[in-house]
């Protein structure tokens, strides 16, 4: 028995479509500006009579996009695997081994869940300076791993608390030590949780802006988002090129998002529900 | 099988009864309980070290800096709580803090209300291609860098941008302006960008929550003669407490700690009309070289975030199993 009237459903659809249109308009407007001839002043949303697809090539060269991509990838490769591995280990320790005093360690980590990045960015600058790491990618990589720990451990611990103890007991009886237990039995079982965490950490690292502009001056050693900030400073007046460049810079996340769409949305929903 | 008993070393001594029942496996589990218990810390330690060194230590340092007057280079001068006194008395800094609270309306209140409206109209996002497309599109603002959202909207809200173009097209040419550049409209315009970023996430979270509500509740409400409005307040809203709490938490933190969007779209201007604490901390610490004051503002920001988020957590999560 469905008592929802057709009228209501129609209104729902109309609202949704309106929402979709509003979400897409900024992208379309950027695209229409990016296709105007360079040097002209584009207006809002107008499909150019002669779309200048070459602008994307120009922006790619002007922004040194190849180097930026490589830099972002290096940072992601530095942050995500280490972050995921140590968070998985900690989640295992706290959620499954239930180490003595674990709740205290966990409480300490929970402190960081709502921490605004601005609260630690100034000391991080001086800390990185003293370590001689300013203006290197390590200055972004190392703090990010630490900053992601509260959420990541929370996430992995939530998974490990649901794994039945009997599994470990059986493996123990078969003579495996904790290390083998972890790698052979628990990590394979945790694959979905690990995959979601990987996706989220990739996204947050790629889009990290504040740390990138504070700790690294050289735009070619920043994350994509940080580089985009510099790009705006440099090309802010050339709207056509700026829009083309912005679209290029957000394309990689978009592609990754569209490929892993299902996992992304699931991770984001679960991520916010848990976090 | 009460397996948790034997393998929780701290719990074992107090629950001897449980152990007796499981006598056959006891030697194994006891040994594990003692050795792996403390050795288990090896699993936790790497995460804690990274967290301690790159989060807790800077956090303590921020508090320490906040008690000094320091330009980042020379000698630091102990000033006690003076920086905090400045934060709570300086009219500019107070305005900057109040800006962040105004942004909560746009980042948090509007997306949650609109999200609730849309979600209650949609109830169950159809699983077909329409639903998939809608979900994908609504998540786009969450996936792209906020910087890109800032650039797109700066263009949209500019004199020649789409917003003014639409206004002219519908005969409202009289109210067109540089939305981000004028004193009255700058902050709400920044807020609108935040609404755009947050709306999709809130909507989908609320729709997801709503799809878990037992349809029988709705049928019962309808049979009792409830209209869509009563149904919303009697069934939907109470069932969504947890999801609403999540939406509020995520969006309020985003509003209070906002940086990327403001930095890109207005740099805090005109005047300090759109300056938010995050931006001011950055400016004070790295351009004005007032590290102490920046740190005091950072501590205040952190306290404000906790003061807003903790009550919401308490209110919306208490009945969670």
XYZ file of C-alpha atoms in Angstrom:
596
model
C 0.000 0.000 0.000
C 1.582 3.231 -1.062
C -0.168 6.304 0.187
C 2.315 8.799 -1.197
C 0.369 10.724 -3.781
C 1.573 11.200 -7.340
C 1.528 14.939 -6.812
C 4.017 14.674 -3.978
C 6.318 12.488 -5.956
C 6.217 14.913 -8.869
C 7.086 17.823 -6.574
C 9.945 15.771 -5.197
C 11.338 15.126 -8.636
C 11.040 18.769 -9.623
C 12.923 19.833 -6.484
C 15.628 17.266 -7.164
C 16.046 18.335 -10.757
C 16.264 21.977 -9.638
C 18.942 20.959 -7.140
C 20.865 19.102 -9.817
C 20.706 22.115 -12.147
C 21.912 24.483 -9.432
C 24.759 22.093 -8.617
C 25.853 21.900 -12.222
C 25.537 25.581 -13.182
C 28.894 26.710 -11.738
C 30.649 24.015 -13.764
C 28.803 24.908 -16.952
C 29.457 28.596 -16.438
C 33.171 27.887 -15.980
C 33.199 25.761 -19.102
C 31.499 28.453 -21.170
C 34.003 31.037 -19.934
C 36.919 28.700 -20.604
C 35.881 28.322 -24.258
C 35.724 32.043 -25.067
C 38.516 33.588 -27.126
C 41.349 34.714 -24.865
C 41.438 38.413 -24.082
C 37.679 38.819 -24.343
C 35.441 39.449 -21.359
C 33.091 36.477 -21.170
C 29.524 36.801 -19.952
C 27.749 34.423 -17.587
C 26.616 31.478 -19.599
C 26.875 31.810 -23.351
C 28.015 29.072 -25.666
C 30.703 30.642 -27.844
C 30.149 30.559 -31.583
C 33.691 29.311 -31.981
C 34.667 27.320 -28.858
C 38.373 27.663 -28.166
C 39.224 24.172 -26.948
C 42.857 25.181 -27.338
C 42.511 27.237 -24.145
C 42.796 24.034 -22.176
C 46.100 23.289 -23.819
C 47.264 26.829 -23.116
C 46.238 26.540 -19.473
C 47.934 23.153 -19.209
C 51.219 24.650 -20.373
C 50.865 27.947 -18.510
C 50.126 26.222 -15.215
C 52.842 23.651 -15.701
C 50.134 21.099 -15.139
C 52.313 18.037 -15.744
C 54.575 19.002 -12.858
C 51.598 19.831 -10.609
C 50.017 16.454 -11.251
C 53.261 14.728 -10.425
C 53.638 16.729 -7.222
C 50.113 15.956 -6.062
C 50.648 12.294 -6.823
C 53.875 12.247 -4.824
C 52.083 13.784 -1.850
C 49.198 11.323 -2.126
C 51.651 8.424 -2.396
C 53.389 9.730 0.724
C 50.268 10.222 2.794
C 47.730 7.572 1.884
C 49.601 4.233 2.161
C 51.369 5.140 5.416
C 48.205 6.683 6.840
C 46.115 3.655 5.950
C 48.638 1.095 7.239
C 49.268 2.692 10.625
C 45.575 3.484 11.099
C 44.675 -0.122 10.294
C 47.250 -1.358 12.780
C 45.990 1.023 15.464
C 42.384 0.108 14.727
C 43.344 -3.559 15.120
C 45.145 -2.895 18.377
C 42.360 -0.826 19.874
C 39.354 -2.605 18.409
C 40.409 -6.235 18.359
C 43.393 -6.821 20.650
C 41.878 -4.360 23.109
C 45.208 -3.341 24.526
C 45.230 -2.335 28.190
C 44.750 1.397 28.486
C 43.405 1.449 24.940
C 40.367 3.550 25.821
C 42.689 6.309 27.041
C 44.624 6.301 23.781
C 41.357 6.279 21.877
C 39.963 9.172 23.883
C 43.108 11.138 23.132
C 42.589 10.487 19.436
C 38.918 11.473 19.604
C 40.055 14.899 20.770
C 41.340 15.488 17.280
C 38.098 14.714 15.459
C 36.701 18.228 15.571
C 40.015 20.060 15.564
C 40.128 22.927 13.053
C 43.354 22.821 11.060
C 43.878 26.523 11.761
C 44.448 25.658 15.420
C 47.726 23.889 14.694
C 48.954 25.401 11.449
C 51.136 28.107 13.010
C 53.176 25.794 15.259
C 53.402 23.307 12.391
C 55.120 26.009 10.361
C 57.781 26.554 13.020
C 58.069 22.826 13.695
C 58.692 22.178 10.006
C 61.154 25.052 9.846
C 63.134 23.603 12.753
C 63.155 20.211 11.071
C 64.415 21.869 7.896
C 61.448 20.538 5.959
C 59.758 23.803 4.916
C 59.208 23.983 1.171
C 59.524 20.240 0.777
C 56.624 17.878 0.204
C 57.423 16.239 3.534
C 56.108 19.399 5.191
C 52.675 18.506 3.824
C 52.943 14.718 3.979
C 53.993 14.218 7.602
C 51.453 16.545 9.285
C 48.641 15.231 7.096
C 49.298 11.658 8.233
C 49.040 12.835 11.836
C 45.996 14.997 11.207
C 44.111 12.134 9.529
C 44.789 9.731 12.409
C 41.766 10.598 14.580
C 39.291 9.860 11.833
C 41.269 6.973 10.324
C 41.760 5.116 13.595
C 38.138 5.751 14.536
C 37.106 4.299 11.188
C 39.288 1.185 11.344
C 38.555 0.539 15.018
C 34.841 0.574 14.203
C 35.500 -2.208 11.729
C 37.709 -4.298 14.010
C 35.316 -4.216 16.955
C 32.790 -6.080 14.794
C 35.157 -8.959 13.934
C 34.359 -11.994 16.095
C 37.054 -13.033 18.571
C 36.598 -16.681 17.665
C 38.402 -16.031 14.418
C 41.571 -15.013 16.203
C 41.245 -17.791 18.719
C 41.084 -20.386 15.993
C 44.176 -18.949 14.354
C 45.978 -18.889 17.696
C 45.270 -22.546 18.248
C 46.744 -23.172 14.813
C 49.891 -21.494 16.091
C 49.987 -18.145 14.334
C 51.418 -15.152 16.126
C 49.739 -11.769 16.294
C 51.605 -10.419 13.281
C 50.514 -13.332 11.070
C 47.034 -13.076 12.499
C 46.919 -9.429 11.492
C 48.243 -9.777 7.965
C 46.802 -13.150 6.950
C 43.392 -12.993 8.516
C 42.349 -9.549 9.606
C 43.705 -7.324 6.853
C 42.041 -9.355 4.072
C 38.755 -9.231 5.991
C 39.082 -5.484 6.494
C 39.475 -4.814 2.781
C 36.202 -2.888 2.309
C 36.905 -0.617 5.282
C 40.470 -0.094 4.072
C 39.283 0.716 0.555
C 36.848 3.355 1.797
C 39.498 4.894 4.003
C 41.937 4.987 1.100
C 39.411 6.808 -1.052
C 38.652 9.402 1.616
C 42.309 10.045 2.436
C 43.112 10.433 -1.254
C 40.333 12.972 -1.669
C 41.216 14.999 1.411
C 44.932 15.005 0.570
C 44.402 16.039 -3.032
C 42.125 18.897 -1.961
C 44.236 20.093 0.958
C 44.790 23.816 0.626
C 45.765 25.556 3.871
C 48.730 23.337 4.736
C 49.981 23.541 1.173
C 50.023 27.334 0.995
C 51.467 27.788 4.479
C 54.210 25.193 4.413
C 55.297 25.211 0.775
C 56.035 28.378 -1.192
C 56.832 26.684 -4.462
C 53.517 25.951 -6.172
C 55.054 23.065 -8.097
C 55.644 21.195 -4.823
C 52.097 21.604 -3.529
C 48.884 19.649 -3.743
C 46.571 20.306 -6.686
C 44.337 22.573 -4.599
C 47.294 24.536 -3.269
C 48.634 24.954 -6.772
C 45.240 26.186 -7.909
C 45.414 28.931 -5.290
C 48.715 30.109 -6.711
C 47.311 29.809 -10.207
C 44.493 32.147 -9.226
C 46.946 34.711 -7.905
C 48.876 34.546 -11.136
C 46.059 34.420 -13.678
C 43.260 36.023 -11.649
C 42.719 38.686 -14.290
C 42.697 36.313 -17.239
C 39.314 34.777 -16.573
C 39.334 32.545 -19.634
C 42.605 30.918 -18.682
C 41.688 30.764 -14.989
C 38.470 28.903 -15.733
C 40.215 26.548 -18.130
C 42.943 25.897 -15.554
C 40.469 25.330 -12.737
C 38.551 22.826 -14.821
C 41.776 21.005 -15.659
C 42.788 20.890 -12.013
C 39.491 19.477 -10.828
C 39.358 16.897 -13.624
C 41.569 14.274 -11.909
C 39.343 14.108 -8.808
C 36.318 14.080 -11.045
C 37.653 11.133 -13.051
C 38.575 9.192 -9.926
C 35.176 10.040 -8.474
C 33.293 8.852 -11.536
C 35.252 5.594 -11.690
C 34.819 4.766 -7.992
C 31.506 6.562 -7.723
C 29.698 3.936 -5.697
C 32.523 3.438 -3.208
C 33.076 7.187 -2.966
C 29.498 7.958 -2.052
C 29.323 5.046 0.337
C 32.563 6.105 1.991
C 31.462 9.723 2.237
C 28.116 8.800 3.739
C 29.574 6.301 6.191
C 32.487 8.618 6.840
C 30.277 11.446 7.924
C 27.942 9.175 9.846
C 30.814 7.749 11.831
C 32.896 10.859 12.135
C 30.542 -18.169 23.734
C 31.623 -15.200 25.799
C 34.903 -14.863 24.042
C 35.439 -11.275 25.041
C 36.026 -12.316 28.617
C 39.221 -14.297 28.225
C 40.791 -12.073 25.617
C 40.291 -8.848 27.487
C 43.183 -8.936 29.907
C 41.916 -6.150 32.110
C 38.489 -7.729 32.336
C 39.648 -11.251 33.038
C 40.343 -11.141 36.781
C 36.952 -9.710 37.677
C 35.045 -12.246 35.658
C 36.541 -15.481 36.861
C 33.217 -17.234 36.449
C 33.364 -16.802 32.708
C 36.820 -18.247 32.578
C 35.882 -21.388 34.469
C 33.332 -22.279 31.888
C 35.960 -22.106 29.186
C 38.624 -24.053 30.953
C 39.849 -26.148 27.984
C 41.235 -23.213 25.982
C 42.328 -21.271 28.978
C 46.111 -21.781 28.855
C 46.316 -20.381 25.341
C 44.136 -17.432 26.004
C 45.786 -16.599 29.268
C 49.184 -16.483 27.644
C 47.869 -14.295 24.891
C 46.155 -12.109 27.395
C 49.384 -11.358 29.217
C 51.894 -11.003 26.420
C 49.827 -9.697 23.541
C 48.096 -7.311 25.892
C 51.037 -4.995 26.266
C 52.675 -6.027 23.030
C 49.460 -4.908 21.359
C 50.639 -1.368 21.920
C 53.120 -1.924 19.117
C 50.113 -1.837 16.801
C 48.817 1.412 18.209
C 52.112 3.204 18.668
C 52.917 4.347 15.104
C 49.542 6.078 14.783
C 49.897 7.656 18.211
C 53.404 8.893 17.462
C 52.320 10.606 14.251
C 49.269 12.030 15.979
C 51.234 13.147 19.003
C 54.004 14.768 17.030
C 51.943 16.498 14.349
C 48.715 17.251 16.213
C 49.054 17.132 20.000
C 52.452 18.774 20.152
C 51.463 21.718 17.883
C 48.242 22.002 19.854
C 50.157 22.448 23.088
C 52.510 24.856 21.314
C 49.554 26.951 20.118
C 48.410 27.352 23.713
C 51.968 28.227 24.703
C 52.395 30.796 21.885
C 49.081 32.370 22.826
C 50.598 33.538 26.103
C 53.426 35.436 24.453
C 53.897 38.423 22.224
C 56.129 37.094 19.468
C 56.879 38.178 15.919
C 58.080 34.719 14.935
C 61.743 35.705 14.772
C 62.929 37.700 17.769
C 62.551 37.245 21.484
C 59.125 36.222 22.723
C 57.677 38.330 25.515
C 55.418 36.795 28.151
C 52.100 38.624 28.230
C 49.900 36.154 30.090
C 46.290 36.315 29.015
C 46.679 39.647 27.268
C 46.202 38.163 23.792
C 42.940 36.568 24.899
C 41.834 39.906 26.299
C 42.506 41.417 22.887
C 40.486 38.694 21.146
C 37.422 39.277 23.308
C 37.600 43.082 23.296
C 38.946 44.086 19.888
C 35.943 45.106 17.806
C 37.474 43.877 14.546
C 38.251 40.460 15.969
C 34.780 40.197 17.466
C 33.278 41.052 14.098
C 35.458 38.409 12.488
C 34.194 35.831 14.966
C 30.596 36.912 14.445
C 31.115 36.562 10.667
C 31.823 32.886 11.238
C 28.577 32.528 13.160
C 26.640 34.223 10.355
C 28.195 31.720 7.967
C 26.667 28.934 10.083
C 23.268 30.055 8.796
C 24.402 29.485 5.229
C 26.716 26.499 5.676
C 24.570 24.677 8.159
C 21.051 25.902 8.766
C 19.979 26.422 5.150
C 21.459 23.157 3.795
C 19.923 21.112 6.610
C 16.473 22.737 6.202
C 16.501 22.525 2.421
C 17.909 19.017 2.652
C 15.064 18.013 4.966
C 12.529 19.516 2.592
C 13.944 17.782 -0.456
C 14.494 14.525 1.399
C 10.947 14.410 2.720
C 9.657 15.077 -0.772
C 11.793 12.358 -2.249
C 11.648 9.936 0.698
C 13.212 7.111 -1.231
C 15.644 8.135 -3.906
C 14.702 5.823 -6.751
C 17.323 3.178 -7.252
C 17.213 3.486 -11.025
C 19.453 5.559 -13.295
C 17.686 8.766 -12.246
C 18.664 8.162 -8.625
C 22.260 7.336 -9.519
C 22.673 10.463 -11.630
C 21.162 12.634 -8.918
C 23.407 11.171 -6.225
C 26.508 11.551 -8.361
C 25.766 15.150 -9.258
C 24.831 16.188 -5.731
C 28.146 14.852 -4.457
C 30.253 16.786 -6.948
C 30.782 19.808 -4.655
C 32.144 17.464 -1.982
C 34.637 15.937 -4.355
C 36.247 18.962 -6.005
C 38.682 21.186 -4.100
C 36.911 24.017 -2.250
C 39.342 26.308 -4.027
C 37.785 25.343 -7.348
C 34.320 25.962 -5.928
C 35.545 29.386 -4.837
C 36.863 30.220 -8.285
C 33.713 29.015 -10.034
C 31.459 31.054 -7.764
C 33.648 34.153 -7.902
C 33.035 34.089 -11.630
C 29.341 33.311 -11.195
C 28.819 36.231 -8.806
C 30.959 38.735 -10.682
C 29.564 41.736 -12.565
C 29.404 39.815 -15.849
C 28.599 36.519 -14.186
C 25.689 34.184 -14.548
C 23.813 35.439 -11.483
C 23.563 38.969 -12.840
C 22.826 37.595 -16.309
C 19.842 35.692 -14.947
C 18.655 38.690 -12.957
C 18.732 40.831 -16.087
C 16.905 38.162 -18.046
C 14.030 38.107 -15.570
C 13.788 41.882 -15.464
C 15.630 42.424 -12.187
C 18.522 44.230 -13.850
C 18.189 46.955 -11.218
C 19.614 44.831 -8.414
C 22.633 43.473 -10.269
C 25.967 44.202 -8.630
C 29.391 42.784 -7.870
C 28.002 40.504 -5.204
C 31.285 39.614 -3.538
C 32.596 43.152 -3.676
C 29.924 45.140 -1.870
C 29.686 45.555 1.862
C 26.092 44.390 2.259
C 26.171 41.400 -0.027
C 29.706 40.023 0.358
C 29.206 37.823 3.415
C 25.858 36.348 2.300
C 27.425 35.687 -1.100
C 30.292 33.764 0.506
C 27.607 31.970 2.489
C 25.808 30.951 -0.682
C 28.974 29.222 -1.890
C 28.980 27.270 1.347
C 25.328 26.374 0.873
C 26.130 25.051 -2.578
C 28.969 22.902 -1.207
C 26.997 21.475 1.721
C 23.519 21.060 0.275
C 24.140 17.853 -1.659
C 25.867 16.060 1.208
C 23.109 17.003 3.658
C 20.366 16.004 1.239
C 21.863 12.594 0.525
C 22.600 11.907 4.195
C 19.030 12.791 5.124
C 17.560 10.779 2.253
C 19.665 7.816 3.353
C 18.437 8.213 6.893
C 14.867 8.519 5.733
C 15.027 5.354 3.667
C 15.690 3.463 6.909
C 12.473 4.624 8.539
C 9.888 1.868 8.781
C 7.229 2.585 6.108
C 4.598 1.309 8.540
C 5.113 4.472 10.564
C 4.130 6.557 7.565
C 1.163 4.363 6.754
C -0.021 4.611 10.332
C 0.327 8.380 10.228
C -1.609 8.592 6.973
C -4.361 6.385 8.251
C -4.599 8.598 11.322
C -5.266 11.428 8.920
C -1.935 13.195 9.095
C -1.072 15.437 6.162
C 2.430 15.776 4.759
C 3.294 18.480 7.300
C 2.159 16.608 10.400
C 3.717 13.466 9.032
C 7.021 15.317 8.732
C 6.991 16.533 12.328
C 5.559 13.354 13.836
C 7.498 10.693 11.952
C 10.320 12.022 9.812
C 11.987 14.562 12.072
C 12.223 12.396 15.216
C 13.560 9.439 13.232
C 16.303 11.515 11.668
C 17.864 12.782 14.863
C 21.179 11.100 14.304
C 21.492 12.154 10.663
C 20.537 15.732 11.449
C 23.144 15.707 14.191
C 25.773 14.528 11.717
C 24.798 17.167 9.157
C 24.904 19.920 11.765
C 28.254 18.760 13.149
C 29.962 18.526 9.771
C 28.565 21.804 8.453
C 29.080 23.870 11.605
C 32.723 22.824 11.756
C 33.022 23.748 8.079
C 31.484 27.169 8.739
C 33.526 28.047 11.821
C 36.797 26.730 10.400
C 36.161 28.017 6.857
C 39.234 29.164 5.001
C 39.582 27.989 1.395
C 36.395 29.525 -0.001
C 36.912 32.897 1.690
C 40.596 33.076 0.819
C 39.841 32.523 -2.859
C 36.603 34.427 -3.338
C 37.136 37.626 -1.307
C 40.393 37.348 0.700
C 38.249 38.607 3.566
C 37.158 41.852 1.901
C 35.682 44.319 1.350
C 37.146 45.714 4.558
C 36.866 42.826 6.993
C 33.327 42.129 5.868
C 33.999 38.492 5.011
C 37.077 37.826 7.147
C 36.652 34.657 9.211
C 38.786 33.419 12.115
C 40.659 30.918 9.949
C 41.719 33.607 7.518
C 42.597 36.030 10.320
C 44.782 33.414 12.035
C 46.627 32.907 8.756
C 46.981 36.667 8.197
C 48.049 37.446 11.763
C 50.575 34.634 11.921
C 52.121 34.876 8.488
C 51.709 38.449 7.239
C 51.320 40.503 10.410
C 53.817 38.416 12.359
C 51.651 38.480 15.482
C 52.068 34.832 16.309
C 50.819 35.189 19.885
C 47.569 36.877 18.952
C 47.023 34.453 16.074
C 47.448 31.551 18.501
C 45.030 33.021 21.018
C 42.459 33.389 18.248
C 43.167 29.777 17.251
C 42.494 28.569 20.785
C 39.283 30.599 20.931
C 38.200 29.142 17.592
C 38.846 25.636 18.840
C 36.820 26.276 21.991
C 33.966 27.735 19.924
C 33.890 24.679 17.669
C 33.732 22.372 20.675
C 31.102 24.544 22.369
C 28.877 24.259 19.284
C 29.525 20.639 18.371
C 29.565 18.815 21.713
C 25.985 19.739 22.732
C 24.752 18.639 19.311
C 26.557 15.329 19.691
C 25.050 14.827 23.130
C 21.529 15.729 22.048
C 21.438 13.649 18.905
C 23.369 10.562 19.919
C 22.143 9.680 23.369
C 19.791 6.951 22.237
C 22.306 5.343 19.922
C 22.691 1.661 20.684
